[in-house]
XYZ file of C-alpha atoms in Angstrom:
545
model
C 36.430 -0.636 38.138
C 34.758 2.985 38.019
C 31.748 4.125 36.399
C 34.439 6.199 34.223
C 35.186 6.239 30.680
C 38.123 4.176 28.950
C 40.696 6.063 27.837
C 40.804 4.297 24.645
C 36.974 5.300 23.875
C 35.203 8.504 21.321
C 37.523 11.162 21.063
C 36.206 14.667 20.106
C 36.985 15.521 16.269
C 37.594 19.387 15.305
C 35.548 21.422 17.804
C 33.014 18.893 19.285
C 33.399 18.868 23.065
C 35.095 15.244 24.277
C 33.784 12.639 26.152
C 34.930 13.602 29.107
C 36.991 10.396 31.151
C 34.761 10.890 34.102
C 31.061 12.088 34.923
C 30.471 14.777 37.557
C 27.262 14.166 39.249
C 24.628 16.996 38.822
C 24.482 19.956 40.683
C 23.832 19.870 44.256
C 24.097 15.748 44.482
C 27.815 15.485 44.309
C 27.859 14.439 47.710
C 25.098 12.795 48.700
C 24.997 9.000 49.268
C 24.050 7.683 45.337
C 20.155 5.945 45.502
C 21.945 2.734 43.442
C 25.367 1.784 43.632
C 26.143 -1.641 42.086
C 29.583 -2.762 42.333
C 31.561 -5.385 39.962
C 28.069 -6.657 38.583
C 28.438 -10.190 36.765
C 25.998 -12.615 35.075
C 26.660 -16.018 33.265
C 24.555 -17.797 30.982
C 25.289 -21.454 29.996
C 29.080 -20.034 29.934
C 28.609 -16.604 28.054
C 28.874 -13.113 30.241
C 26.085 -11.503 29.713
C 27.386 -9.059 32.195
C 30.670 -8.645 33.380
C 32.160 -6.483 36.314
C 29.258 -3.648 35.752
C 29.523 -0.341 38.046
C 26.765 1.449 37.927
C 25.939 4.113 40.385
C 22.782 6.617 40.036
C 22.613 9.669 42.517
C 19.455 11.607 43.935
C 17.426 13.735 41.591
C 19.433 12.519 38.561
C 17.587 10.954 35.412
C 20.571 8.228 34.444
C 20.463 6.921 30.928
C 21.166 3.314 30.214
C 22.309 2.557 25.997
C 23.861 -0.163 24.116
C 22.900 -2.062 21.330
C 20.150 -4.967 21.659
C 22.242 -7.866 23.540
C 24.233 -5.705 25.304
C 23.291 -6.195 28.843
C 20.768 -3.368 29.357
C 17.403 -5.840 30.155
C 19.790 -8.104 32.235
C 21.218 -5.518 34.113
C 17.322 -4.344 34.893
C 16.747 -7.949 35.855
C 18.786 -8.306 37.885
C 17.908 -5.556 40.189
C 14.078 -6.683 39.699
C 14.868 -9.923 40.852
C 14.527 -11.833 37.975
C 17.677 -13.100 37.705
C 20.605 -14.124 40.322
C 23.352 -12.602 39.844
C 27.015 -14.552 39.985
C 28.724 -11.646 41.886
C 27.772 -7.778 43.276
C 27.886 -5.348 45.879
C 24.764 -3.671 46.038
C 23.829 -0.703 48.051
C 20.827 1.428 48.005
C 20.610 4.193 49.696
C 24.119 3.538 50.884
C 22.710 0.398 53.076
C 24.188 -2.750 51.705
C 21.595 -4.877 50.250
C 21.580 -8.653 48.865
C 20.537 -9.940 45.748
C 18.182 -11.319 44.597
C 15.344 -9.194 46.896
C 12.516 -10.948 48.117
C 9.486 -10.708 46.381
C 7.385 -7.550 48.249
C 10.535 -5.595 49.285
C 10.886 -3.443 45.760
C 8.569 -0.888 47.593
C 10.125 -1.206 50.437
C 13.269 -0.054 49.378
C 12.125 2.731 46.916
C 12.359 0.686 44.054
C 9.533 0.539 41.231
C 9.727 -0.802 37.281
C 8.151 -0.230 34.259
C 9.860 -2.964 32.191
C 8.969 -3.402 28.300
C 6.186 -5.650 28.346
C 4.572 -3.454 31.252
C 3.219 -5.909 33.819
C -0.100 -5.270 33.382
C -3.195 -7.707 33.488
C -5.129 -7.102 30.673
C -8.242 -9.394 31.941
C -8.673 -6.788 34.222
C -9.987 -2.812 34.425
C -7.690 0.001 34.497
C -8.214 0.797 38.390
C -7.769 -2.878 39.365
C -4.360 -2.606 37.805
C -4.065 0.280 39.186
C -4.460 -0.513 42.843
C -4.310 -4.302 42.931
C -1.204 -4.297 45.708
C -2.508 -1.567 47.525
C -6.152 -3.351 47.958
C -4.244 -6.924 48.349
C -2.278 -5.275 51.228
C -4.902 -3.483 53.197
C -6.738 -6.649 54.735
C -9.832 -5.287 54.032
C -12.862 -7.258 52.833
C -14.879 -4.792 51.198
C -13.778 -1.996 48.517
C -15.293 1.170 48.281
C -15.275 1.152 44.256
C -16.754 4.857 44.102
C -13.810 5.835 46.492
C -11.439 4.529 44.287
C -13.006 5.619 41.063
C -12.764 8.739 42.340
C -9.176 8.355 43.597
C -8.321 7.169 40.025
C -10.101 10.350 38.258
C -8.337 13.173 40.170
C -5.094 10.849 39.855
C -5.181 10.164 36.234
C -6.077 14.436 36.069
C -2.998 15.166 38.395
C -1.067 13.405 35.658
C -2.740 15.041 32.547
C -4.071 11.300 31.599
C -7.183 10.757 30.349
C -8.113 7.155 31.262
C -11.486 5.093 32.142
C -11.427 3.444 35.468
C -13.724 0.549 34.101
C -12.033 -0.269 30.985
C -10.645 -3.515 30.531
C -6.800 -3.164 29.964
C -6.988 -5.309 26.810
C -9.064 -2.740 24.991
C -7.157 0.781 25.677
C -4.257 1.929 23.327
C -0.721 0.452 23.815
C 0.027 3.999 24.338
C -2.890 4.402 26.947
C -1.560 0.978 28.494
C 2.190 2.531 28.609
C 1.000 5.554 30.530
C -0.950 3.603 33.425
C 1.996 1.312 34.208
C 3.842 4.575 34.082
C 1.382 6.331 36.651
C 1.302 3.109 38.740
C 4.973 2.796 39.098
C 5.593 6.520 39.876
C 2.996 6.460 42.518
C 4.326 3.647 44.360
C 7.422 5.471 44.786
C 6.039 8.023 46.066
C 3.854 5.587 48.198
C 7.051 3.980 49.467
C 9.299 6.901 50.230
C 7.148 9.445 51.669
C 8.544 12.896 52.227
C 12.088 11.718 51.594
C 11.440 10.840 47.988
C 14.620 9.274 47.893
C 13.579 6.209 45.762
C 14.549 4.951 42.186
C 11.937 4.586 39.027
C 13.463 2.355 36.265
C 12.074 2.709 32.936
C 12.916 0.169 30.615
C 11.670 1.379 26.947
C 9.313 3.416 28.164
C 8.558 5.620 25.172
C 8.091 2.357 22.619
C 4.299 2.803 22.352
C 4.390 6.314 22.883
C 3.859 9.125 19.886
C 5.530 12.229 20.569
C 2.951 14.220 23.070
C 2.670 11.016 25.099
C 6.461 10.995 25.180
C 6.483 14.842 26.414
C 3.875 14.406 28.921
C 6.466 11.220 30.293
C 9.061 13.176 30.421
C 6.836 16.096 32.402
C 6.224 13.510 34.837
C 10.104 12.415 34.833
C 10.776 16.205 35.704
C 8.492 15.965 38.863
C 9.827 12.759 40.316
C 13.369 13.865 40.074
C 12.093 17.072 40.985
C 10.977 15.899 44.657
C 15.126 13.789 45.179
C 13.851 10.554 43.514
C 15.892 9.465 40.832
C 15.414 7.626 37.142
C 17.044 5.212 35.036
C 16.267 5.800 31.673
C 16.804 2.774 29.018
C 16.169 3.728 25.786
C 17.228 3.357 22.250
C 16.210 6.655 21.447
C 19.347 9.189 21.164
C 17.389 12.440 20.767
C 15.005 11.386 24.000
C 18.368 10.525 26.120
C 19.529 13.494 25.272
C 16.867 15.404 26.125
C 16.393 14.291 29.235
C 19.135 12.527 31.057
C 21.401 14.142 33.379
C 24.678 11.371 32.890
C 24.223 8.263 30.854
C 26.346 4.682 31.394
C 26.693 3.191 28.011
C 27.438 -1.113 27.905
C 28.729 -3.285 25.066
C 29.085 -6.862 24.802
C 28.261 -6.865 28.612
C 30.758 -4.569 30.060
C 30.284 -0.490 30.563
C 32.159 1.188 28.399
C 32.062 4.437 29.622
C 29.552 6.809 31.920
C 29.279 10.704 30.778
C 27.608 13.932 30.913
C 24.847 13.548 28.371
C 25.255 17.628 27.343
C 29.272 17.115 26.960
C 28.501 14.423 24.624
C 27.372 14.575 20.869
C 24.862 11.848 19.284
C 27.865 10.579 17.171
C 29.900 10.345 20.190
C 27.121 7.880 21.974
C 26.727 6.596 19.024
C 30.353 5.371 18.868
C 30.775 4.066 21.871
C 27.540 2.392 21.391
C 28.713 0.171 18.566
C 32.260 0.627 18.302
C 33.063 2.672 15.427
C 31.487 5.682 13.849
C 28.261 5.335 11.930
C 28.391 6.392 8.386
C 25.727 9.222 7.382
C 23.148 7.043 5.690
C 22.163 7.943 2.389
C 19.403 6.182 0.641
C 18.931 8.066 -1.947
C 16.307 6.270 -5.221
C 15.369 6.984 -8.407
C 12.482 9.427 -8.667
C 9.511 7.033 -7.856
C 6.694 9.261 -9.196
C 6.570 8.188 -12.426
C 6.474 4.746 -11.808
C 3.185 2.223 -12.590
C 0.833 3.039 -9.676
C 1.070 0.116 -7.031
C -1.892 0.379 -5.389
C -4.511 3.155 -4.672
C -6.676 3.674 -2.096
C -10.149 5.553 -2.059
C -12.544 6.608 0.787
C -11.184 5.118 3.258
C -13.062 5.050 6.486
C -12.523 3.419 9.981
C -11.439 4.113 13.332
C -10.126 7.612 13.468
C -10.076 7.957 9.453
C -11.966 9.693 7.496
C -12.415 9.326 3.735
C -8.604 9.194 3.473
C -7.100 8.501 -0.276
C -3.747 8.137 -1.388
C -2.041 6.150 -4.024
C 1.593 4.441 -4.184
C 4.193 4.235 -7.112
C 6.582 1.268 -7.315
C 9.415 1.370 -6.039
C 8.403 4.213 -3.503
C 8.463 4.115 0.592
C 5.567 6.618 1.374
C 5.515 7.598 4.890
C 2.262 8.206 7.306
C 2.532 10.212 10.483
C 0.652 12.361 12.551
C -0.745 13.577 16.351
C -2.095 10.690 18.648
C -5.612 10.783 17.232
C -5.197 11.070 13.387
C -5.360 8.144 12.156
C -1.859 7.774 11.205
C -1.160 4.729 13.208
C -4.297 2.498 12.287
C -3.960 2.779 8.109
C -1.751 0.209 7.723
C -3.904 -2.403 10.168
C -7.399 -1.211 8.158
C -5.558 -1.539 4.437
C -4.746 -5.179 5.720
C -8.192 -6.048 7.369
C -6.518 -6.475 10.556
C -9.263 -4.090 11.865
C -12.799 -3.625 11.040
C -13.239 -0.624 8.095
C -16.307 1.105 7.696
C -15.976 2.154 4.281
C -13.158 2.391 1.478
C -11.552 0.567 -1.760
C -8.374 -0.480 -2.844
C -6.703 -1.117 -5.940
C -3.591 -3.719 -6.186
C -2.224 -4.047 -9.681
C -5.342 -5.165 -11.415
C -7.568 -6.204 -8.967
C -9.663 -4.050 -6.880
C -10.994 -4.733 -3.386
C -13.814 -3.625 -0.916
C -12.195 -2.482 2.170
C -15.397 -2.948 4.316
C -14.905 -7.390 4.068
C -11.725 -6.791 3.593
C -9.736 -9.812 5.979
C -6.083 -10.443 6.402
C -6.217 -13.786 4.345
C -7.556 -11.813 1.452
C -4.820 -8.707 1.699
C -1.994 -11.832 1.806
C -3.927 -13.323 -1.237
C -3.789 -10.234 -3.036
C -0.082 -8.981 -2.378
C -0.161 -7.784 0.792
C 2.300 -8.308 3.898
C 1.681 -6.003 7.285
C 4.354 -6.079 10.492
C 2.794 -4.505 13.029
C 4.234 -2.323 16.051
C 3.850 -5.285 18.490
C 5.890 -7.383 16.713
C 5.947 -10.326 19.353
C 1.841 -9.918 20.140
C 1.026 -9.310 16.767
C 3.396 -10.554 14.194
C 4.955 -13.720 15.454
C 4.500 -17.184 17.372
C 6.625 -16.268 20.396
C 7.237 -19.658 21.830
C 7.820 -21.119 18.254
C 11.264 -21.454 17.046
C 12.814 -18.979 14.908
C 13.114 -20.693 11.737
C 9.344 -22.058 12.054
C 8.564 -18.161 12.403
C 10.160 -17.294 9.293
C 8.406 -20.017 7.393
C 4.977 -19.855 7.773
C 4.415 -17.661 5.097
C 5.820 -20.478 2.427
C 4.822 -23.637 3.519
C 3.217 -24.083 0.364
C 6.172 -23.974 -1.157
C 7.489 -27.060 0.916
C 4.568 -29.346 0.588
C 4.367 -32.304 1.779
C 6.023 -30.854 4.623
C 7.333 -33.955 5.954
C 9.532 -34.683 3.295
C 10.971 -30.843 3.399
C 11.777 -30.376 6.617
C 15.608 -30.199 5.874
C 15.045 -28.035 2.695
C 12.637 -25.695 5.253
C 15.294 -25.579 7.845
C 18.587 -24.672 4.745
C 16.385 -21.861 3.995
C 15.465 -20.459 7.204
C 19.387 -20.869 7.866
C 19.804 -18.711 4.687
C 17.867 -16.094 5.758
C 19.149 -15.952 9.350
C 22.602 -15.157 7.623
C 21.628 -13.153 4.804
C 19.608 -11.121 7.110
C 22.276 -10.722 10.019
C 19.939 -12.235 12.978
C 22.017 -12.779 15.585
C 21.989 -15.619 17.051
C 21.753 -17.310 13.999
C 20.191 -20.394 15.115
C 16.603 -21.550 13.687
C 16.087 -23.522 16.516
C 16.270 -20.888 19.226
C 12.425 -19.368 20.672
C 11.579 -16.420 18.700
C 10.670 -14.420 22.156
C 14.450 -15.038 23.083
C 15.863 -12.739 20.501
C 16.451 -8.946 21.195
C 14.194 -6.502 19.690
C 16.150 -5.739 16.756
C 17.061 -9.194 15.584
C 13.372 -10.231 16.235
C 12.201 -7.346 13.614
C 14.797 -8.606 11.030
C 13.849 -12.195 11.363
C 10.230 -10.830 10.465
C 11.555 -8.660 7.684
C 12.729 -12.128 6.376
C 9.714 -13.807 7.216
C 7.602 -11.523 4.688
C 10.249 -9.819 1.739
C 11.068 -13.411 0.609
C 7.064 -13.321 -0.555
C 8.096 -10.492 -2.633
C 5.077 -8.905 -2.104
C 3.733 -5.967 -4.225
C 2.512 -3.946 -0.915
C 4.480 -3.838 2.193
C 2.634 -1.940 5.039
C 5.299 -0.791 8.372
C 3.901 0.426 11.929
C 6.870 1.769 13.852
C 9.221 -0.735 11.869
C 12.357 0.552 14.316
C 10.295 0.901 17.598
C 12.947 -0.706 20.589
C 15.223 -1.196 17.984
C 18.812 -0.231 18.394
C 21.035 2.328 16.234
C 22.969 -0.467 14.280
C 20.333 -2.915 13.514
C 17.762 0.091 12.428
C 19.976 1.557 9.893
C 20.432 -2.565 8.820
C 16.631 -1.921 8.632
C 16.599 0.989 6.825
C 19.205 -0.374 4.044
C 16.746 -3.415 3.583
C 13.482 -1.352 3.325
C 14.998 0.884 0.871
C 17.116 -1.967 -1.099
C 13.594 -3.591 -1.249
C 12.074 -0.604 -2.568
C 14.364 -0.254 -5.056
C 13.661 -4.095 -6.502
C 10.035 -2.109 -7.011
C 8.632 -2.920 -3.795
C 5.677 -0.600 -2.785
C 6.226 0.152 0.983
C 3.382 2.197 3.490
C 5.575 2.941 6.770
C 3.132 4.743 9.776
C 5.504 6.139 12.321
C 5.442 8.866 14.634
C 9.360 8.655 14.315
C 10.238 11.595 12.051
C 13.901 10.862 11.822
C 12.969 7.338 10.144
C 10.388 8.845 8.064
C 13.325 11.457 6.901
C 15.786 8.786 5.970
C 13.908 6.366 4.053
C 10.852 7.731 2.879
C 10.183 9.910 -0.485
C 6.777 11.021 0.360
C 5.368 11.575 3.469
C 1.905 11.855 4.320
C 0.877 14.588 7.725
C -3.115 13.080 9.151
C -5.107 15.056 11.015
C -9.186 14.296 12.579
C -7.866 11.307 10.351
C -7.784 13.216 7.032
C -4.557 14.077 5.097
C -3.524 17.644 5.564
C 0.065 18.111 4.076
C 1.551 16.006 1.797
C 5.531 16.517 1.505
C 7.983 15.485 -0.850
C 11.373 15.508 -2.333
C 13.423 18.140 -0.435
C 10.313 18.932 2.167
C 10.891 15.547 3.626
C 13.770 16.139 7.055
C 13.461 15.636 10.213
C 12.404 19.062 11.089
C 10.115 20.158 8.026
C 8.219 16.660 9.176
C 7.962 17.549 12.966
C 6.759 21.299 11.833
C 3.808 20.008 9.756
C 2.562 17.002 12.772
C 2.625 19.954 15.472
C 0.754 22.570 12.506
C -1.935 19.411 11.773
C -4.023 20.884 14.247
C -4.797 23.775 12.592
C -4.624 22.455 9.022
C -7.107 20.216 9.737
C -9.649 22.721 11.476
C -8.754 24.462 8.286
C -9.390 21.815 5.761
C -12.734 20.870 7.425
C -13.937 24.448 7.712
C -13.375 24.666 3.793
C-alpha cells in the first residue's frame, strides 16, 4: 500500500485541477530520508478496525495535514505513535531508523517527537512555568530551583513567541486560548530541546486551533513556519479546511480507518477534500428563513456589563439566529456565559417574553427557569457528565418529566434511544460513556439534550469547534430548522464561515461594545472577516464620539 490516491477517488469537474494519484514531496525534500514513515498501520477494537493497513509518511520541513470525519482514525492514528495505544501490526521508522511500538515512556524526546493532543496535557493545579518546565526541572537532579532564573527564562521565551503569559498564574485560571498556546510553546521547544542543530524532529498537533480565535490561530501558524523553517516537520490534524489549506504542504486524508488518498494541498480544491472526506460531494447549504425582523421580540438585553463588556444591548426576534463575533478581547466570546449567569455580571437586564431579569444575581438555575439553555465551547468540561452514559446525559434536563424515576427508567431510556436516532449520534447506544463519542456526535447528543426543552433562548459558543464537515452542516440544518419552529438562537463564534451560513444578523464587538451590526446581504464570509479585522478602529472611533 502507498501513501497514493485511489484511482477510484475526486475527480476534477470542468477546469478545477485533479487530485493528482500521487503527492510529490516539497521542494528540496524529495530525497531525503522522511522524519515518519509508518508502514501497513492496523488497530482492532473489540473486533472493529479502527485502523487498517495505514501508510503514512511525513518528510523534513513539510507541514502534513491529517482529515477525515470524527471516527475516522485520525486520534488513533496519533495514539498510536504517542504510545497510547498498541498497535496490532506496523513498520515504523523515524528518521529512517526502524523503531518499535509502543515507545517507552521518556523516549518521545528522544527521538524528536513532541504532542499537543486535544485536551493539551496540561496540569491546571499548577502555574504556567511549572507546566512549562516540569520535565526539564524533573530531569536535571537538582534540588534547588532558581525561580527568578526561570521566570526570566519564561518572559523572554513567551516574548520570542509573541505570547503574552504570567509565569505565576495558575493554569486553571488563563483562557483556553492562553492554555492552547503554552502547550503549543512547550511542545515546540522540546523539539528543539531534543534535536539540536539538526532540527530534524516531528511536532504533532492534534486540533490545535479549537480554542483559538483567528489572531491566535495566525500567530500558530507563524510559529509552524519557523519550526518547519529550521528541517523539523508538522502534522497538522484539523477539521478546519480553510486552515489546512493554508498551511499544509501535502495532506493524507482517512475514512472508516483506511487512507484514502495523500495529495498536494494547492492541487486540491475544498470540495475535492471535502469529497474524499465523506464520500460524496457536499451539497451547497442553503438555509435560507423567513425575514425574522418583524417577529415578537424574544428577548432584549440592556447595559450589559462584565468581563470584557461594556454596556452592550441588543435584542432578538423569534425565529432569528443572531450571530456574535469579534477580536480576542471584545467580549464576543463571554456574552453568551454572562446572559446565562455562568459568569459573574457586573451590571445589565434582560427581558424574556414577559418577565424581566437582573443580570447582576443572575445564576444558571434561574436562566433554565426562565427559558434559557447555554452549550458552551468546552462541551465535555462544561456541558456534560463525561463518565456518565450517554442517554443519562441527554436526560438530565427532563427528569421531571419522568418522576418517580424509578418507575421510568424504561420510558427514560425509549426516549433517549429516540433522540440518539432522530439526531444521527453515532454510536447510537445510550449506554455508551459520553467522553467516548467523537467530537461531533458528542455536540449533537447535547443539541438533543437541550432543543427537546424547547426553550425560548438558545445561547451557542463555537457550536462546530472540532467538529467535522458532515456532522457541522447536520448542525447547521438543526440550528436553523430550530429557528424556524421560532426558536431564538445567540451563536458567539470567531468562525465566520458558520456565522455566514446560519445566521441573519451578526453582531462585530469591540473594547466589548458593538461596533457594526450586519444584516441580510452584508452577512458572508468575507464582509464578516472585513468588519472583525476593522473593529479596531471602529471601536477607537465609537469611544472617541
Amino acid at each position: 500500500m502507498t501513501d497514493q490516491a485511489p484511482t477510484s477517488g475526486p475527480r476534477s469537474t470542468g477546469t478545477e485541477p485533479g487530485v493528482p494519484s500521487g503527492a510529490p514531496a516539497p521542494a528540496g525534500a524529495a530525497t531525503a530520508v522522511p522524519v515518519i514513515e509508518l508502514r501497513g498501520l492496523t488497530k482492532t477494537f473489540g473486533g472493529a478496525k479502527a485502523l487498517d493497513d495505514v501508510d503514512l509518511t511525513v518528510l523534513p520541513g513539510e507541514v502534513h495535514g491529517l482529515l477525515g470525519e470524527n471516527g475516522s482514525g485520525k486520534s488513533t492514528l496519533i495514539k498510536v505513535l504517542a504510545g497510547y495505544h498498541t498497535p496490532d501490526a506496523v513498520d515504523l521508522k523515524i528518521n529512517g531508523e526502524p523503531v518499535k511500538l509502543p515507545l517507552p515512556a521518556g523516549s518521545f524526546g528522544d527521538l524528536g517527537l513532541s504532542f499537543v493532543h486535544q485536551d493539551l496535557g496540561l496540569l491546571r493545579d499548577l502555574t504556567v512555568i511549572e507546566n512549562l518546565r516540569m520535565v526539564d526541572l524533573a530531569q536535571s537532579g537538582s534540588w534547588r530551583i532558581d525561580w527568578r532564573a526561570e521566570r526570566r527564562r519564561a518572559y523572554q521565551l513567551f516574548d520570542d513567541y509573541g505570547v503574552s503569559l504570567d509565569p505565576h498564574a495558575l493554569v486553571n485560571d488563563i483562557s483556553e486560548t492562553d492554555r492552547a498556546l503554552l502547550a503549543i510553546v512547550r511542545a515546540t521547544e522540546g523539539i528543539k530541546a531534543a534535536t539540536g542543530e539538526d532540527r530534524r524532529g516531528l511536532l504533532v498537533l492534534d486540533e490545535p486551533t479549537v480554542f483559538l480565535p483567528r489572531e491566535g490561530t495566525e500567530r500558530l501558524f507563524a510559529i509552524v513556519r519557523d519550526i518547519v523553517a529550521n528541517h523539523a516537520s508538522v502534522l497538522f490534524v484539523s477539521h478546519d479546511l480553510d486552515e489546512v489549506r493554508q498551511i499544509t504542504d501535502r495532506v493524507t486524508v482517512l475514512r472508516d480507518g483506511r487512507v484514502h488518498g495523500t495529495v498536494v494541498t494547492a492541487e486540491a480544491t475544498e470540495g475535492q477534500l471535502v469529497e474524499m472526506i465523506i464520500g460524496r460531494r457536499l451539497a451547497q447549504l442553503e438555509l435560507a428563513r423567513p425575514d425574522a425582523s418583524g417577529r415578537r421580540i424574544a428577548a432584549t438585553v440592556d447595559g450589559l456589563r462584565g468581563p470584557g463588556v461594556r454596556e452592550l444591548s441588543f435584542e432578538v426576534h423569534e425565529g432569528e439566529v443572531l450571530g456574535l463575533t469579534g477580536l480576542i478581547g471584545s467580549g464576543f466570546d463571554q456574552v453568551p456565559y454572562l446572559l446565562f449567569g455562568a459568569r459573574p455580571c457586573a451590571a445589565g437586564e434582560m427581558r424574556v417574553g414577559d418577565a424581566t431579569f437582573a443580570l447582576r444575581s443572575m445564576t444558571p438555575k434561574r436562566a433554565l427557569r426562565a427559558g434559557l439553555a447555554l452549550i458552551p465551547a468546552d462541551r465535555q468540561r462544561d456541558g456534560s457528565v463525561g463518565s456518565l452514559p450517554i442517554g443519562d446525559n441527554m436526560m438530565l434536563q427532563v427528569l421531571g418529566d419522568y418522576q418517580p424515576a424509578q418507575l421510568q427508567l424504561r420510558r427514560m431510556r425509549r426516549k433517549s434511544q429516540e433522540l440518539l436516532n432522530e439526531y444521527d449520534v453515532r454510536p447510537p447506544d445510550p449506554g455508551l460513556a459520553y467522553q467516548s463519542l467523537s467530537g461531533g456526535n458528542q455536540q449533537k447528543a447535547l443539541l438533543a439534550k437541550w432543543l427537546q426543552t424547547e426553550p425560548p433562548l438558545l445561547l451557542l459558543h463555537e457550536p462546530t469547534q472540532g467538529v467535522d464537515v458532515g456532522a457541522r452542516e447536520q448542525i447547521f440544518r438543526t440550528l436553523s430548522a430550530s429557528a424556524e419552529r421560532g426558536m431564538a438562537i445567540v451563536c458567539a463564534s470567531s468562525d465566520y464561515e458558520q456565522l455566514s451560513a446560519v445566521c441573519d444578523r451578526v453582531l462585530v464587538l469591540g473594547a466589548g461594545r458593538i461596533v457594526r451590526e450586519l444584516s441580510g446581504g452584508e452577512v458572508t464570509k468575507e464582509r464578516i472577516a472585513e468588519q472583525v479585522y476593522n473593529s479596531v478602529t471602529l471601536a477607537e472611533a465609537e469611544r472617541v464620539r
